[in-house]
Structure formats: C-alpha cells, structure tokens
Coordinates of N, CA and C in Angstrom, one line a residue:
M1399 N 114.3 106.4 -4.3 CA 114.3 107.5 -3.4 C 115.6 107.5 -2.5
S1400 N 116.3 108.6 -2.4 CA 117.5 108.6 -1.6 C 117.3 109.8 -0.6
L1401 N 117.6 109.5 0.6 CA 117.5 110.5 1.7 C 118.7 111.4 1.7
T1402 N 118.5 112.6 2.1 CA 119.6 113.5 2.3 C 120.0 113.5 3.8
T1403 N 121.1 114.1 4.1 CA 121.6 114.1 5.5 C 120.6 114.9 6.3
E1404 N 120.1 116.0 5.8 CA 119.1 116.8 6.5 C 117.8 116.0 6.8
Q1405 N 117.4 115.2 5.9 CA 116.2 114.4 6.1 C 116.5 113.3 7.2
V1406 N 117.6 112.8 7.2 CA 118.0 111.8 8.2 C 118.0 112.4 9.6
L1407 N 118.6 113.6 9.7 CA 118.6 114.4 11.0 C 117.2 114.7 11.4
R1408 N 116.3 115.1 10.5 CA 114.9 115.4 10.8 C 114.2 114.1 11.3
I1409 N 114.4 113.0 10.7 CA 113.8 111.7 11.1 C 114.3 111.4 12.5
A1410 N 115.6 111.5 12.7 CA 116.2 111.2 14.0 C 115.6 112.1 15.1
G1411 N 115.4 113.4 14.8 CA 114.8 114.3 15.7 C 113.3 113.9 16.1
L1412 N 112.6 113.5 15.0 CA 111.2 113.1 15.3 C 111.1 111.8 16.1
A1413 N 112.1 111.0 15.9 CA 112.2 109.7 16.7 C 112.9 109.9 18.1
R1414 N 113.3 111.1 18.3 CA 114.0 111.5 19.6 C 115.3 110.6 19.7
L1415 N 116.0 110.5 18.6 CA 117.3 109.9 18.6 C 118.4 110.9 18.4
E1416 N 119.5 110.7 19.1 CA 120.6 111.6 19.0 C 121.7 110.8 18.2
L1417 N 122.0 111.3 17.0 CA 123.0 110.7 16.2 C 124.3 111.4 16.3
A1418 N 125.4 110.7 16.5 CA 126.7 111.2 16.5 C 127.1 111.6 15.1
E1419 N 128.1 112.4 14.9 CA 128.5 112.8 13.5 C 128.8 111.6 12.7
G1420 N 129.5 110.6 13.3 CA 129.9 109.4 12.5 C 128.8 108.5 12.2
E1421 N 127.6 108.6 12.9 CA 126.5 107.7 12.7 C 125.6 108.1 11.6
I1422 N 125.6 109.4 11.2 CA 124.7 109.9 10.3 C 124.7 109.2 9.0
E1423 N 125.9 109.0 8.4 CA 126.1 108.4 7.1 C 125.7 107.0 7.1
A1424 N 126.0 106.2 8.2 CA 125.6 104.8 8.3 C 124.1 104.7 8.4
T1425 N 123.5 105.6 9.2 CA 122.0 105.6 9.3 C 121.4 105.9 8.0
R1426 N 121.9 106.9 7.3 CA 121.4 107.2 6.0 C 121.4 106.0 5.0
A1427 N 122.5 105.3 5.0 CA 122.7 104.1 4.1 C 121.6 103.1 4.5
K1428 N 121.4 102.8 5.8 CA 120.5 101.8 6.3 C 119.1 102.2 5.9
L1429 N 118.7 103.5 6.1 CA 117.4 104.0 5.7 C 117.1 103.9 4.2
N1430 N 118.1 104.3 3.5 CA 118.0 104.2 2.0 C 117.8 102.7 1.6
G1431 N 118.5 101.8 2.2 CA 118.3 100.4 1.9 C 116.9 99.9 2.2
I1432 N 116.3 100.4 3.3 CA 115.0 100.1 3.7 C 114.0 100.6 2.7
F1433 N 114.2 101.9 2.3 CA 113.3 102.5 1.3 C 113.4 101.8 -0.1
G1434 N 114.6 101.4 -0.4 CA 114.9 100.6 -1.6 C 114.1 99.3 -1.6
L1435 N 114.1 98.6 -0.5 CA 113.3 97.4 -0.4 C 111.8 97.6 -0.5
I1436 N 111.4 98.7 0.1 CA 109.9 99.1 0.0 C 109.6 99.4 -1.5
E1437 N 110.4 100.1 -2.2 CA 110.2 100.3 -3.6 C 110.1 99.0 -4.4
Q1438 N 111.0 98.1 -4.1 CA 110.9 96.8 -4.8 C 109.6 96.1 -4.5
M1439 N 109.2 96.1 -3.3 CA 107.9 95.4 -2.9 C 106.7 96.1 -3.6
Q1440 N 106.8 97.4 -3.7 CA 105.7 98.1 -4.3 C 105.6 97.9 -5.8
A1441 N 106.7 97.5 -6.4 CA 106.8 97.3 -7.8 C 106.1 95.9 -8.2
V1442 N 105.9 95.0 -7.3 CA 105.4 93.7 -7.5 C 103.9 93.9 -7.8
D1443 N 103.4 93.2 -8.9 CA 102.0 93.2 -9.3 C 101.2 92.2 -8.4
T1444 N 100.4 92.8 -7.5 CA 99.6 91.9 -6.6 C 98.2 91.8 -6.9
R1445 N 97.8 92.3 -8.1 CA 96.4 92.2 -8.5 C 96.0 90.7 -8.6
G1446 N 94.8 90.4 -8.0 CA 94.3 89.1 -8.1 C 94.9 88.2 -6.9
V1447 N 95.7 88.7 -6.1 CA 96.2 88.0 -4.9 C 95.4 88.3 -3.7
E1448 N 94.8 87.3 -3.1 CA 93.9 87.6 -1.9 C 94.8 87.9 -0.7
P1449 N 94.4 88.8 0.1 CA 95.2 89.0 1.4 C 95.1 87.8 2.3
M1450 N 96.2 87.6 3.0 CA 96.3 86.4 3.9 C 96.5 86.9 5.3
S1451 N 96.0 86.2 6.3 CA 96.2 86.5 7.7 C 97.5 85.9 8.2
H1452 N 98.0 84.9 7.4 CA 99.2 84.2 7.8 C 99.9 83.7 6.6
P1453 N 101.2 83.7 6.5 CA 101.8 83.2 5.2 C 101.7 81.7 5.0
Q1454 N 101.3 81.0 6.0 CA 101.1 79.5 5.8 C 99.7 79.2 6.1
D1455 N 99.2 78.1 5.5 CA 97.8 77.7 5.7 C 97.8 76.9 7.0
V1456 N 97.5 77.6 8.1 CA 97.5 76.9 9.4 C 96.2 77.1 10.1
A1457 N 95.8 76.2 11.0 CA 94.6 76.4 11.8 C 95.0 76.4 13.2
Q1458 N 94.3 77.3 14.0 CA 94.6 77.4 15.4 C 93.9 76.4 16.2
R1459 N 94.6 75.7 17.0 CA 94.0 74.7 17.9 C 93.3 75.4 19.0
L1460 N 92.1 75.2 19.2 CA 91.3 75.9 20.3 C 90.9 74.8 21.3
R1461 N 90.9 75.3 22.5 CA 90.4 74.4 23.6 C 89.1 75.0 24.1
E1462 N 88.3 74.1 24.8 CA 87.1 74.6 25.4 C 87.4 75.6 26.5
D1463 N 86.6 76.7 26.5 CA 86.8 77.7 27.5 C 86.1 77.3 28.8
A1464 N 86.9 76.6 29.7 CA 86.3 76.1 30.9 C 87.2 76.4 32.1
A1465 N 86.6 76.8 33.2 CA 87.4 77.1 34.4 C 88.1 75.8 34.9
T1466 N 89.3 75.9 35.2 CA 90.1 74.8 35.7 C 90.5 74.9 37.1
E1467 N 90.3 76.0 37.7 CA 90.6 76.2 39.1 C 89.4 76.5 39.9
A1468 N 89.4 76.1 41.2 CA 88.3 76.3 42.1 C 88.1 77.8 42.4
N1469 N 86.9 78.3 42.7 CA 86.7 79.6 43.1 C 87.2 79.9 44.5
R1470 N 88.2 80.7 44.7 CA 88.8 80.9 46.0 C 88.7 82.4 46.4
R1471 N 87.6 83.0 45.9 CA 87.4 84.4 46.1 C 87.2 84.7 47.6
E1472 N 86.4 83.9 48.3 CA 86.2 84.2 49.7 C 87.5 84.1 50.5
A1473 N 88.3 83.1 50.2 CA 89.6 83.0 50.9 C 90.5 84.2 50.7
F1474 N 90.5 84.7 49.4 CA 91.4 85.8 49.1 C 90.8 87.1 49.8
Q1475 N 89.5 87.2 49.8 CA 89.0 88.4 50.4 C 89.1 88.4 52.0
R1476 N 89.2 87.3 52.6 CA 89.3 87.2 54.0 C 90.6 87.8 54.5
V1477 N 91.7 87.7 53.7 CA 93.0 88.3 54.0 C 93.2 89.7 53.5
A1478 N 92.2 90.2 52.7 CA 92.3 91.6 52.2 C 92.1 92.6 53.3
P1479 N 92.8 93.8 53.2 CA 92.6 94.8 54.3 C 91.1 95.3 54.3
Q1480 N 90.5 95.5 53.2 CA 89.1 96.0 53.2 C 88.4 95.5 52.0
T1481 N 87.1 95.0 52.2 CA 86.3 94.6 51.1 C 84.9 95.0 51.4
E1482 N 84.1 95.1 50.3 CA 82.7 95.5 50.5 C 81.9 94.9 49.3
A1483 N 80.9 94.2 49.5 CA 80.0 93.6 48.5 C 80.9 92.8 47.5
G1484 N 81.9 92.1 48.0 CA 82.7 91.3 47.1 C 83.8 92.0 46.3
L1485 N 84.0 93.3 46.6 CA 85.0 94.1 45.9 C 86.1 94.5 46.9
Y1486 N 87.3 94.7 46.4 CA 88.4 95.2 47.2 C 88.3 96.7 47.3
L1487 N 88.5 97.2 48.5 CA 88.5 98.7 48.7 C 89.9 99.1 48.8
V1488 N 90.2 100.2 48.0 CA 91.6 100.7 48.0 C 91.6 102.2 48.3
P1489 N 92.7 102.8 48.8 CA 92.7 104.2 49.1 C 92.5 105.0 47.8
K1490 N 91.9 106.1 47.9 CA 91.7 107.0 46.8 C 93.1 107.7 46.4
V1491 N 93.5 107.6 45.2 CA 94.8 108.2 44.8 C 94.6 109.4 43.9
I1492 N 93.5 109.5 43.3 CA 93.3 110.7 42.4 C 92.1 111.5 42.9
E1493 N 92.3 112.8 43.1 CA 91.2 113.6 43.6 C 90.6 114.4 42.5

C-alpha cells in the first residue's frame, strides 16, 4: 500500500498537524515505510502461537500491601481551613 500526497495531507489534517511543502514527501515516505512494516508483520503465519502479555517469561515481584506510615489525618485536618466529619470542605466552583 502506498499513500498519495492527498492522503498524507488528509491524515495530517485529522491529526491537526501542519506540514510545510517540503515536509510532505518526507512524511509520505515515513508513513509508507510504517505501512510496509505492518504488511510484513501481517504476512507472518501466527496460527498456533499463544498471545503473550510480555515478550519475556518474567514474574512480577509483589510485596505485601501494608501501611508503612502512621495515620496523620488529625494533624493534617487541624491545619486545614475547613473540615467536617473528617472531610475537607472546599469552595463550590461549579454551579
């Protein structure tokens, strides 16, 4: 698949990109290269290949989900301008 100049300008417009006259041909060549690579990848027979979440067989190290800091809510709320029932009160900004 090879893009025309008109198609490149349409794609640039959709992406809200302004291409100078000298950039159009370079952009067309880059996009054609990308589409060529996509065509090569689509030509590969992947039947029987299971999808992978990661290209390497790795395991994620997990830690226990435990609180590591003391609860300082009361101290923070003492210095807040306004609080009520443990919540911070802020001015209404949307009517």
